[in-house]
Coordinates of C-alpha atoms in Angstrom, one line a residue:
Chain A
M2 CA 0.1 0.4 -0.1
T3 CA 2.7 2.5 1.0
K4 CA 4.2 1.8 -2.8
I5 CA 1.2 2.5 -4.3
L6 CA 0.8 6.1 -2.1
A7 CA 4.3 6.6 -3.4
V8 CA 3.2 6.4 -6.9
V9 CA 0.1 8.5 -6.3
D10 CA 2.6 11.0 -4.3
G11 CA 5.1 11.1 -7.3
T12 CA 2.3 11.7 -9.8
I13 CA 0.8 14.6 -7.8
R14 CA 4.0 15.9 -7.3
E15 CA 5.1 15.9 -11.4
S16 CA 1.8 17.2 -11.8
M17 CA 2.1 20.1 -9.6
A18 CA 5.5 21.0 -11.0
K19 CA 3.6 21.9 -14.2
F20 CA 3.0 25.2 -15.3
T21 CA -0.7 24.8 -16.0
F22 CA -1.6 23.8 -12.4
L23 CA 0.6 26.3 -11.0
A24 CA -1.7 29.0 -13.2
F25 CA -4.8 27.2 -11.7
V26 CA -3.7 27.5 -8.2
L27 CA -2.7 31.1 -8.6
M28 CA -5.8 31.9 -10.5
S29 CA -8.0 30.3 -8.1
T30 CA -6.3 32.0 -5.0
L31 CA -6.8 35.5 -7.2
I32 CA -10.5 34.5 -7.4
L33 CA -10.8 33.5 -3.8
M34 CA -9.2 36.6 -2.6
V35 CA -11.3 38.8 -4.6
I36 CA -14.4 37.4 -3.3
T37 CA -13.1 37.5 0.3
F38 CA -11.6 41.0 0.3
A39 CA -12.7 43.2 -2.6
V40 CA -16.5 42.0 -2.6
N41 CA -18.8 43.6 0.0
L42 CA -22.3 42.4 0.4
D43 CA -25.1 44.1 2.4
V44 CA -27.6 41.8 3.4
V45 CA -30.9 42.9 4.7
D46 CA -34.0 40.7 5.4
G47 CA -32.7 38.0 3.2
A48 CA -32.2 40.4 0.3
L49 CA -28.8 42.2 -1.0
A50 CA -29.0 45.8 -0.2
T51 CA -25.8 46.8 -1.7
A52 CA -23.0 45.2 -3.2
R53 CA -19.4 46.7 -3.5
L54 CA -16.3 45.5 -5.7
F55 CA -13.3 47.0 -4.7
G56 CA -15.1 49.9 -2.5
Q57 CA -17.2 50.9 -5.8
D58 CA -21.0 50.7 -5.4
I59 CA -22.3 48.1 -7.7
H60 CA -25.4 49.0 -9.6
L61 CA -28.5 46.5 -8.9
G62 CA -30.8 48.4 -11.1
G63 CA -33.3 49.0 -8.3
Q64 CA -34.2 45.5 -8.2
S65 CA -34.4 43.4 -4.8
I66 CA -32.1 40.3 -5.0
A67 CA -32.5 37.2 -3.0
V68 CA -29.4 36.2 -1.2
D69 CA -30.1 32.7 -1.8
Q70 CA -30.7 33.3 -5.5
L71 CA -27.4 35.3 -5.7
V72 CA -25.4 32.5 -4.2
T73 CA -27.3 29.6 -6.3
G74 CA -26.1 32.0 -9.4
V75 CA -22.6 32.5 -8.4
Q76 CA -22.1 28.9 -7.8
A77 CA -23.8 27.6 -10.8
T78 CA -21.7 30.1 -13.1
L79 CA -18.7 28.6 -11.2
A80 CA -19.5 25.1 -11.9
G81 CA -20.4 25.6 -15.3
L82 CA -16.6 27.6 -15.8
L83 CA -15.2 24.8 -13.9
F84 CA -16.7 22.1 -16.0
G85 CA -15.7 23.6 -19.6
V86 CA -12.2 25.5 -18.7
G87 CA -11.5 23.1 -15.6
L88 CA -11.8 19.9 -17.7
F89 CA -10.0 21.6 -20.7
L90 CA -7.1 22.2 -18.5
S91 CA -6.7 19.2 -16.7
I92 CA -6.8 17.2 -19.9
F93 CA -4.4 19.3 -21.3
A94 CA -2.2 19.1 -18.2
T95 CA -2.4 15.0 -17.4
A96 CA -2.3 13.8 -21.0
N97 CA 1.3 13.4 -21.0
L98 CA 1.3 11.2 -17.4
V99 CA 1.3 7.7 -19.2
P100 CA 3.6 8.8 -22.3
V101 CA 6.1 10.0 -20.0
M102 CA 6.0 7.1 -17.7
L103 CA 6.3 5.0 -20.6
E104 CA 9.7 6.4 -21.8
K105 CA 12.5 4.3 -22.1
G106 CA 14.8 4.3 -19.2
Y107 CA 11.9 5.3 -16.7
V108 CA 9.6 2.8 -17.2
D109 CA 12.6 0.5 -16.9
L110 CA 13.1 1.8 -13.5
L111 CA 9.4 1.7 -12.3
L112 CA 8.8 -2.0 -13.6
S113 CA 11.9 -3.3 -11.5
K114 CA 10.3 -2.0 -8.6
P115 CA 8.3 -4.6 -6.1
L116 CA 5.2 -2.9 -7.4
S117 CA 2.5 -5.0 -9.7
R118 CA 2.0 -3.4 -13.0
P119 CA -1.8 -2.9 -12.2
A120 CA -1.1 -1.5 -9.0
L121 CA 1.6 1.1 -10.8
F122 CA -1.1 1.9 -13.5
L123 CA -3.9 2.6 -10.9
G124 CA -1.7 4.4 -8.9
R125 CA -0.5 6.7 -11.7
Y126 CA -4.6 7.3 -12.1
L127 CA -5.5 7.9 -8.5
G128 CA -2.5 10.7 -8.7
A129 CA -3.7 12.4 -11.8
L130 CA -7.1 12.2 -10.2
S131 CA -6.0 13.3 -6.8
V132 CA -4.3 16.5 -8.3
V133 CA -7.1 17.3 -10.3
G134 CA -9.4 17.1 -7.4
I135 CA -6.9 19.1 -5.1
N136 CA -7.2 22.1 -7.5
L137 CA -10.8 21.8 -8.3
F138 CA -12.0 21.4 -4.6
Y139 CA -9.5 24.2 -3.3
L140 CA -11.5 26.6 -5.7
V141 CA -14.7 24.9 -5.1
V142 CA -15.0 24.7 -1.5
G143 CA -13.0 28.1 -1.1
V144 CA -15.8 29.9 -3.1
W145 CA -18.6 28.2 -1.1
A146 CA -16.9 29.0 2.3
V147 CA -16.3 32.6 1.7
L148 CA -19.8 32.7 0.0
G149 CA -21.1 31.2 3.0
F150 CA -19.4 33.3 5.8
K151 CA -20.3 36.3 3.6
T152 CA -24.1 35.6 3.3
G153 CA -25.0 33.2 6.0
I154 CA -26.2 30.9 3.2
W155 CA -24.6 27.5 3.0
K156 CA -25.8 26.0 -0.4
P157 CA -24.2 22.4 -1.2
G158 CA -25.0 22.6 -4.8
V159 CA -21.5 23.7 -6.1
L160 CA -19.8 21.1 -3.8
K161 CA -22.3 18.6 -5.5
A162 CA -21.3 19.9 -8.9
G163 CA -17.6 19.7 -7.8
L164 CA -17.9 15.7 -7.4
I165 CA -19.7 15.3 -10.8
I166 CA -16.8 17.5 -12.3
L167 CA -14.1 15.3 -10.9
L168 CA -16.2 12.1 -12.0
T169 CA -16.1 13.4 -15.5
Y170 CA -12.8 13.9 -15.3
G171 CA -12.3 10.4 -13.7
V172 CA -14.0 9.2 -16.9
L173 CA -12.1 10.9 -19.4
L174 CA -8.7 10.0 -17.5
G175 CA -9.6 6.2 -17.8
F176 CA -9.7 6.9 -21.6
M177 CA -6.6 9.0 -21.6
M178 CA -4.7 6.5 -19.6
M179 CA -5.8 3.8 -22.2
V180 CA -5.1 5.9 -25.1
G181 CA -1.6 7.1 -23.6
V182 CA -0.5 3.2 -23.3
L183 CA -1.8 2.2 -26.6
T184 CA -0.1 5.1 -28.3
R185 CA 2.5 6.6 -26.3
S186 CA 1.5 9.9 -27.6
S187 CA 0.6 12.8 -25.6
S188 CA -0.9 15.0 -28.7
I189 CA -3.1 12.0 -29.8
T190 CA -4.3 11.5 -26.3
I191 CA -5.1 15.2 -26.1
M192 CA -6.6 15.4 -29.6
L193 CA -9.0 12.3 -28.9
S194 CA -10.2 13.3 -25.4
Y195 CA -11.3 16.6 -26.9
F196 CA -12.7 14.9 -29.8
L197 CA -15.1 13.2 -27.1
F198 CA -16.6 16.6 -26.4
P199 CA -18.2 17.1 -29.9
V200 CA -18.9 13.7 -30.2
S201 CA -21.1 13.3 -27.4
L202 CA -23.0 16.4 -27.9
F203 CA -23.4 15.3 -31.8
L204 CA -24.9 11.7 -29.9
A205 CA -27.2 13.3 -27.4
F206 CA -28.7 15.0 -30.1
R207 CA -28.7 12.3 -32.7
S208 CA -32.6 11.7 -32.4
N209 CA -32.6 15.1 -34.8
L210 CA -30.8 13.2 -37.4
T211 CA -32.0 9.8 -37.4
V212 CA -35.4 10.9 -38.2
M213 CA -33.9 11.8 -41.5
L214 CA -31.7 8.4 -41.7
T215 CA -33.1 5.6 -43.8
S216 CA -30.6 3.1 -42.9
K217 CA -31.4 1.0 -39.7
T218 CA -27.8 -0.1 -39.2
L219 CA -26.7 3.3 -39.2
I220 CA -29.3 4.5 -36.4
Y221 CA -28.3 1.2 -34.6
V222 CA -24.5 2.4 -34.8
L223 CA -25.5 5.9 -33.5
D224 CA -27.5 4.4 -30.6
G225 CA -24.6 1.9 -29.9
L226 CA -22.1 4.8 -30.0
Y227 CA -24.6 6.9 -27.8
W228 CA -24.7 4.3 -25.0
I229 CA -20.5 3.2 -24.9
L230 CA -19.4 6.6 -25.2
P231 CA -19.6 9.2 -22.3
K232 CA -22.5 11.4 -22.5
I233 CA -20.4 14.5 -21.6
S234 CA -23.1 17.1 -22.5
E235 CA -25.8 15.5 -20.6
V236 CA -23.4 15.5 -17.6
A237 CA -22.7 18.9 -17.9
T238 CA -26.8 19.6 -18.0
I239 CA -27.2 17.4 -14.6
M240 CA -24.1 19.0 -13.1
G241 CA -25.7 22.4 -13.9
L242 CA -29.1 21.4 -12.6
V243 CA -27.3 20.1 -8.9
A244 CA -25.2 23.0 -8.9
A245 CA -28.5 25.2 -9.0
G246 CA -30.0 23.3 -6.3
K247 CA -32.6 21.7 -8.6
P248 CA -33.5 18.1 -9.3
A249 CA -30.9 16.1 -11.5
G250 CA -33.4 13.8 -13.0
T251 CA -32.2 10.5 -14.5
L252 CA -28.5 9.7 -13.3
A253 CA -27.8 7.1 -16.3
P254 CA -25.8 9.5 -18.3
L255 CA -23.5 9.7 -15.2
L256 CA -23.5 5.9 -14.5
T257 CA -22.8 4.9 -18.4
S258 CA -20.0 7.5 -18.7
A259 CA -18.5 6.0 -15.3
L260 CA -18.5 2.4 -17.0
F261 CA -17.2 3.5 -20.2
G262 CA -14.3 5.2 -17.9
A263 CA -13.8 2.1 -16.0
G264 CA -13.9 0.1 -19.2
C265 CA -11.3 2.2 -20.7
L266 CA -8.9 1.8 -17.3
A267 CA -9.5 -1.8 -17.2
L268 CA -8.3 -2.0 -21.0
G269 CA -5.3 0.2 -20.3
T270 CA -4.3 -1.6 -17.4
L271 CA -4.7 -5.3 -19.1
Y272 CA -2.6 -3.9 -22.1
F273 CA 0.3 -2.3 -19.5
T274 CA 0.3 -5.9 -17.5
R275 CA 0.9 -7.7 -20.8
K276 CA 3.2 -5.6 -22.7
D277 CA 7.0 -6.0 -23.2
Y278 CA 9.1 -3.0 -22.2
Chain B
M21 CA 30.1 -22.6 -7.8
S22 CA 28.5 -20.9 -4.8
E23 CA 24.6 -21.1 -4.8
A24 CA 23.2 -19.6 -8.2
T25 CA 21.5 -16.0 -7.6
V26 CA 20.5 -16.0 -11.4
Q27 CA 19.8 -19.1 -12.9
V28 CA 19.1 -19.3 -16.8
L29 CA 18.2 -22.3 -19.0
D30 CA 17.8 -22.4 -22.8
L31 CA 16.0 -18.8 -22.5
Q32 CA 14.5 -17.8 -25.7
K33 CA 12.9 -14.2 -26.6
T34 CA 11.8 -13.4 -29.7
F35 CA 10.7 -9.7 -30.8
K36 CA 8.0 -8.9 -33.5
T37 CA 8.5 -5.4 -35.2
G38 CA 7.2 -3.5 -38.1
W39 CA 4.1 -3.7 -39.9
N40 CA 4.5 -7.0 -41.1
R41 CA 5.2 -8.3 -37.7
E42 CA 8.8 -9.8 -38.6
P43 CA 10.6 -11.6 -36.1
I44 CA 13.7 -10.6 -34.3
R45 CA 15.3 -13.4 -32.2
A46 CA 16.9 -11.4 -29.2
L47 CA 17.9 -14.1 -27.0
D48 CA 18.6 -17.8 -28.5
G49 CA 18.8 -20.7 -26.0
I50 CA 20.8 -18.6 -23.6
T51 CA 21.9 -21.0 -20.4
L52 CA 24.4 -19.3 -17.8
S53 CA 24.1 -19.3 -14.0
V54 CA 25.7 -16.7 -11.8
G55 CA 26.8 -17.3 -8.0
R56 CA 26.2 -15.7 -5.0
G57 CA 28.7 -12.8 -4.3
E58 CA 30.2 -12.9 -8.0
V59 CA 30.6 -10.1 -10.2
F60 CA 29.6 -11.6 -13.7
G61 CA 30.1 -9.4 -16.6
L62 CA 27.7 -10.1 -19.7
L63 CA 29.8 -8.5 -22.7
G64 CA 28.7 -8.0 -26.6
P65 CA 28.2 -5.7 -29.6
N66 CA 25.2 -3.7 -30.0
G67 CA 22.1 -5.6 -30.5
A68 CA 23.4 -8.8 -28.8
G69 CA 20.9 -9.0 -26.5
K70 CA 22.5 -8.1 -23.2
T71 CA 19.6 -5.4 -22.1
T72 CA 17.0 -7.9 -23.2
L73 CA 18.6 -10.7 -20.8
I74 CA 18.3 -8.3 -18.0
K75 CA 14.8 -7.0 -18.6
V76 CA 13.7 -10.8 -18.7
L77 CA 15.4 -11.5 -15.5
L78 CA 13.6 -8.5 -13.8
G79 CA 10.0 -9.4 -15.5
I80 CA 10.3 -6.0 -17.5
T81 CA 10.1 -8.4 -20.8
R82 CA 8.4 -11.8 -20.8
I83 CA 10.1 -14.9 -21.7
D84 CA 8.8 -17.1 -24.7
T85 CA 10.8 -20.5 -23.7
G86 CA 13.2 -21.4 -21.3
T87 CA 13.5 -20.8 -17.8
A88 CA 14.7 -18.0 -15.8
E89 CA 15.3 -17.6 -11.7
V90 CA 16.4 -14.5 -9.8
L91 CA 17.5 -15.4 -6.0
G92 CA 15.7 -18.7 -6.1
R93 CA 12.4 -17.3 -7.5
P94 CA 11.1 -17.1 -11.1
A95 CA 12.1 -14.2 -12.8
G96 CA 10.0 -11.1 -12.5
D97 CA 8.6 -11.9 -9.1
V98 CA 7.3 -8.8 -7.6
E99 CA 8.5 -9.6 -4.0
T100 CA 12.0 -10.6 -5.2
R101 CA 12.2 -7.4 -7.0
A102 CA 12.6 -5.7 -3.5
R103 CA 16.3 -7.4 -3.0
V104 CA 17.5 -6.6 -6.2
G105 CA 19.0 -3.3 -7.5
Y106 CA 18.8 -2.0 -11.2
L107 CA 20.5 0.8 -13.2
P108 CA 19.3 0.6 -16.6
E109 CA 20.8 2.3 -19.8
G110 CA 20.2 5.5 -20.4
H111 CA 17.9 5.9 -17.5
R112 CA 15.6 8.9 -16.7
Y113 CA 14.1 10.6 -13.7
P114 CA 11.5 13.2 -13.1
L115 CA 13.3 16.7 -13.7
H116 CA 11.2 18.3 -11.3
L117 CA 13.0 16.5 -8.3
T118 CA 16.2 16.9 -6.6
G119 CA 18.9 14.4 -6.2
E120 CA 17.7 13.3 -3.0
G121 CA 14.1 13.7 -4.0
V122 CA 14.8 11.1 -6.6
L123 CA 16.5 9.0 -4.1
R124 CA 13.8 9.2 -1.5
W125 CA 11.2 8.4 -3.9
F126 CA 12.8 5.5 -5.4
A127 CA 13.6 4.3 -1.8
R128 CA 9.7 4.6 -1.2
L129 CA 8.7 2.7 -4.3
S130 CA 11.2 0.4 -3.1
G131 CA 9.4 -0.2 0.0
V132 CA 12.4 0.9 2.4
P133 CA 11.0 2.7 5.9
G134 CA 10.9 6.1 6.4
G135 CA 13.5 6.1 9.0
K136 CA 16.0 3.6 7.1
I137 CA 15.7 6.3 3.9
D138 CA 16.8 9.1 6.4
R139 CA 19.4 7.1 7.6
R140 CA 20.7 6.0 4.1
A141 CA 20.0 8.8 1.6
G142 CA 22.5 11.7 2.7
K143 CA 25.0 8.7 3.2
L144 CA 24.9 7.3 -0.5
L145 CA 25.1 10.6 -2.1
D146 CA 28.0 11.3 -0.4
R147 CA 29.4 7.8 -1.4
V148 CA 28.6 8.6 -5.0
G149 CA 30.1 12.3 -4.6
L150 CA 26.8 14.0 -4.9
A151 CA 26.4 15.2 -1.5
R152 CA 26.7 19.1 -2.6
W153 CA 24.3 18.8 -5.2
S154 CA 21.5 16.7 -3.3
G155 CA 19.1 19.5 -3.2
V156 CA 19.6 20.6 -6.8
R157 CA 17.2 19.7 -9.1
L158 CA 17.9 17.1 -11.8
R159 CA 17.7 19.4 -14.8
K160 CA 20.8 20.8 -13.8
Y161 CA 22.6 17.6 -13.4
S162 CA 25.2 16.5 -16.2
K163 CA 25.1 13.0 -17.7
G164 CA 27.9 11.9 -15.4
M165 CA 26.2 13.4 -12.5
V166 CA 22.8 11.2 -13.1
Q167 CA 24.8 8.3 -13.9
R168 CA 26.1 8.3 -10.5
L169 CA 22.6 9.1 -9.0
G170 CA 21.6 6.3 -10.7
L171 CA 24.0 4.0 -9.0
A172 CA 22.7 5.5 -5.6
V173 CA 19.1 4.8 -6.5
S174 CA 20.0 1.0 -7.5
L175 CA 21.8 0.7 -3.8
I176 CA 19.2 2.6 -1.6
H177 CA 17.3 -0.4 -0.6
E178 CA 20.6 -2.5 -0.2
P179 CA 20.1 -5.0 -2.8
E180 CA 21.3 -8.4 -2.8
L181 CA 21.6 -8.7 -6.4
L182 CA 22.5 -5.6 -8.6
F183 CA 21.8 -5.3 -12.5
L184 CA 23.8 -2.5 -14.1
D185 CA 23.6 -1.8 -17.5
E186 CA 26.2 0.1 -18.9
P187 CA 27.2 1.9 -15.3
T188 CA 30.1 4.1 -16.2
D189 CA 28.1 5.4 -19.7
G190 CA 29.3 9.3 -19.6
V191 CA 31.0 9.1 -16.6
D192 CA 34.8 10.5 -16.7
P193 CA 37.7 8.6 -16.0
L194 CA 37.7 9.9 -12.5
G195 CA 34.1 9.2 -11.8
R196 CA 34.6 5.7 -13.4
A197 CA 37.0 4.8 -10.9
E198 CA 34.7 5.8 -8.0
I199 CA 32.3 4.0 -9.5
R200 CA 34.5 0.9 -9.6
N201 CA 35.1 1.2 -6.0
I202 CA 31.8 1.4 -4.9
L203 CA 31.4 -1.5 -6.9
L204 CA 34.3 -3.3 -5.4
E205 CA 32.8 -2.4 -1.7
E206 CA 29.3 -3.8 -2.8
K207 CA 31.2 -7.0 -3.6
E208 CA 33.0 -7.0 -0.5
R209 CA 29.5 -6.7 1.3
G210 CA 28.5 -9.6 -0.5
T211 CA 26.4 -8.2 -3.2
T212 CA 25.8 -10.2 -6.4
I213 CA 26.7 -7.7 -9.3
F214 CA 25.4 -8.5 -13.0
I215 CA 27.3 -5.9 -15.3
N216 CA 26.5 -5.2 -19.2
S217 CA 29.0 -3.1 -20.2
H218 CA 30.8 -2.0 -23.7
L219 CA 34.0 -0.7 -21.6
L220 CA 35.8 -4.0 -21.6
S221 CA 38.7 -2.6 -19.8
E222 CA 36.3 -1.9 -16.8
I223 CA 34.8 -5.5 -16.6
E224 CA 38.3 -6.8 -16.8
R225 CA 38.9 -5.1 -13.6
I226 CA 36.0 -6.1 -11.7
C227 CA 34.5 -9.0 -12.9
G228 CA 35.4 -12.7 -11.8
R229 CA 33.5 -14.1 -14.6
V230 CA 32.5 -13.0 -18.1
A231 CA 30.1 -14.2 -20.9
I232 CA 30.3 -13.1 -24.4
L233 CA 27.0 -12.4 -26.1
S234 CA 26.3 -12.3 -30.0
H235 CA 22.8 -12.4 -31.9
G236 CA 21.2 -13.6 -28.9
K237 CA 23.8 -16.5 -28.2
I238 CA 26.5 -17.0 -25.4
L239 CA 29.8 -17.7 -27.7
R240 CA 31.9 -17.9 -24.8
A241 CA 31.8 -17.8 -21.0
G242 CA 34.4 -18.3 -18.1
T243 CA 36.9 -16.5 -15.8
V244 CA 38.5 -13.3 -17.3
G245 CA 41.7 -15.5 -17.0
D246 CA 40.4 -18.2 -19.3
L247 CA 39.1 -15.7 -22.0
T248 CA 42.2 -13.8 -22.1
D249 CA 44.7 -16.8 -21.9
Q250 CA 46.2 -17.4 -25.1
G251 CA 48.2 -20.6 -24.1
L252 CA 52.3 -20.0 -23.4
S253 CA 52.9 -17.1 -25.3
Y254 CA 56.3 -15.1 -24.5
R255 CA 58.1 -12.3 -25.9
L256 CA 62.0 -12.5 -25.9
D257 CA 64.8 -10.0 -26.3
A258 CA 67.8 -11.5 -27.3
G259 CA 69.2 -9.3 -30.0
P260 CA 69.6 -10.1 -33.9
V261 CA 68.9 -13.5 -34.2
A262 CA 70.7 -15.5 -37.5
E263 CA 68.1 -17.3 -39.7
A264 CA 69.6 -21.0 -39.1
V265 CA 68.7 -20.3 -35.4
L266 CA 65.2 -19.1 -36.1
E267 CA 64.8 -22.3 -38.2
S268 CA 65.6 -24.4 -35.4
I269 CA 63.1 -22.5 -32.9
R270 CA 60.4 -23.0 -35.7
N271 CA 60.7 -26.8 -35.2
I272 CA 60.1 -26.3 -31.7
A273 CA 57.8 -23.5 -31.2
T274 CA 54.2 -23.7 -32.5
S275 CA 54.6 -20.1 -33.9
V276 CA 57.5 -17.8 -34.3
T277 CA 57.5 -14.0 -35.4
T278 CA 59.9 -11.3 -35.4
N279 CA 59.1 -7.3 -34.4
N280 CA 61.4 -4.8 -34.1
G281 CA 64.1 -7.0 -32.6
S282 CA 62.1 -9.4 -30.6
L283 CA 60.8 -12.8 -30.9
H284 CA 57.1 -13.6 -30.3
L285 CA 57.0 -17.4 -29.3
R286 CA 54.2 -20.0 -28.7
V287 CA 55.2 -23.0 -27.4
P288 CA 53.6 -26.1 -26.4
S289 CA 55.1 -26.2 -23.0
L290 CA 57.6 -24.7 -20.6
E291 CA 60.1 -27.3 -21.7
G292 CA 59.5 -25.9 -25.3
L293 CA 60.6 -22.6 -24.2
N294 CA 63.7 -23.7 -22.4
A295 CA 64.8 -25.5 -25.6
C296 CA 64.2 -22.3 -27.8
L297 CA 66.5 -20.6 -24.8
D298 CA 68.8 -23.2 -25.1
S299 CA 69.0 -23.0 -28.9
L300 CA 69.5 -19.1 -28.6
R301 CA 72.4 -19.4 -25.9
G302 CA 73.9 -22.0 -28.2
A303 CA 74.2 -19.6 -31.0
G304 CA 75.8 -16.9 -28.6
N305 CA 72.5 -14.6 -28.3
L306 CA 72.3 -13.1 -24.8
I307 CA 68.9 -13.4 -23.4
R308 CA 67.9 -9.7 -22.1
H309 CA 64.3 -10.2 -21.2
V310 CA 61.7 -12.9 -21.4
A311 CA 58.1 -11.9 -20.4
E312 CA 54.9 -14.0 -20.5
E313 CA 51.9 -12.6 -23.0
K314 CA 48.4 -12.1 -22.5
S315 CA 45.8 -10.6 -24.7
S316 CA 43.6 -8.2 -23.2
L317 CA 39.6 -8.8 -22.9
E318 CA 39.1 -6.6 -25.7
E319 CA 41.7 -8.5 -27.8
S320 CA 39.9 -11.8 -27.0
F321 CA 36.3 -10.2 -27.4
I322 CA 37.3 -9.0 -31.0
K323 CA 38.9 -12.3 -31.5
I324 CA 35.9 -14.4 -30.4
L325 CA 33.5 -12.1 -32.3
E326 CA 35.4 -12.2 -35.8
G327 CA 35.7 -16.0 -35.2
E328 CA 31.7 -16.3 -35.1
E329 CA 31.7 -13.6 -37.9
T330 CA 34.0 -15.9 -40.3
R331 CA 32.0 -19.1 -39.0
P332 CA 30.2 -20.6 -42.2

């Protein structure tokens, strides 16, 4: 167990040494500092009376804004940003973890250690998941806590949304690990991972297309792809609803996406375990 | 021989490369044994299969047929690897780490407890001459320094068996001597050392036994003395030798050559050498110098490989 933890720790340190994560931490810190010190909210009877940014009044248009509505809005906006930008950056920053591990002279050293190949591979997976989780929840928990202290409203929507974002990253990471071990290429890993986003969006709206298709086979293929591939756009919708404190509806897109990630990770592990290096 | 640390029997390994999956036989019926506490050298030209053999013994590459055991367990056994150190050729470490960071991380991967790491890391960095550089990130290290660090990494968990693939690659002569001393200390400690190297002079100095590998096959194996022994071969300095005397010597010796006033003789026995000396003295030649000749390991290596290439 301590050896797997060493792999996880090594992966976290390796990732945190990258500029992308460093920039993300700095940006998150800046956002938290602005919300903490530069934003002043005056709440009267559960509504926002005045708001000031860097000491300057923000014009509220004479409308009465409910504070819990404001908190929900900020949380949902942050979650939406993190789902898009956060996942984009995370893929970019961690796509090379497997290709780097497989470089000649490094993989030999790792495989000569008293650690099974699945443990090494899964340790790498957990390391990448941890580093993204740490970065993500640093901002999410920070914003949640600062807003909570400033307004007295403790809505858990953004925390739940953070978990969904992390799960989505976990799914994509499983795919990246599989592509990484098969191709040993960071650029192919990045391209294919980004490609899943538009494909997922296209498949989510396939019903608009299938009404025009006459070929049953093509319809089955599209349906099959829909069920096999991760449903990123639908997961984004669920995440948005959860962040806004609304019911998520069906969890099938989340579950089937998780299955896709687990399947990819299992295939990648199997290939890594059997391959000569 | 003492108890075997490495035992390999009729080992075969074929790689398939390219789009047409063309088979390349990397190891072709290797059989060898390395005793406990021995320093064993594996020599061979590029592509001979030396690195593949080490990788097979560590489980990094799988065996096709044959058997291989390391420390009494099947090659590649996960637990056994805790007792084995490895310095691969062209090894790489995460560049964001310091020298000490690398050492500590690999010690943890080897399952070394924290307290022991604290005790050993500093000493080991000092031993490989990197104490002053321990807190410096690896991107500042020279190739020789990375090589020394690699040796420290391979020793951090006090292995019983050490696999070194080109351990002095990129290291200056002084550094090579230091590495040699470290290996000799490890030998004194009882560590079994298995070295792959192109630097035959290094091998000659530290290895008790060697094997020469070419095209996946072991051509010769034995002690360094066995491989460098040319039979009874001598160089004599006896001044100018008359043709008639040379003729009488040729009747005794199996080979006679002259070079810049020196005679090079190969004789079947010591008696033969003395008969040659008697002939020279009888002809009035004064013997000024007699020296036994041995070929270097490098010369033997080249001869053995050339012999293999000219074989039909």
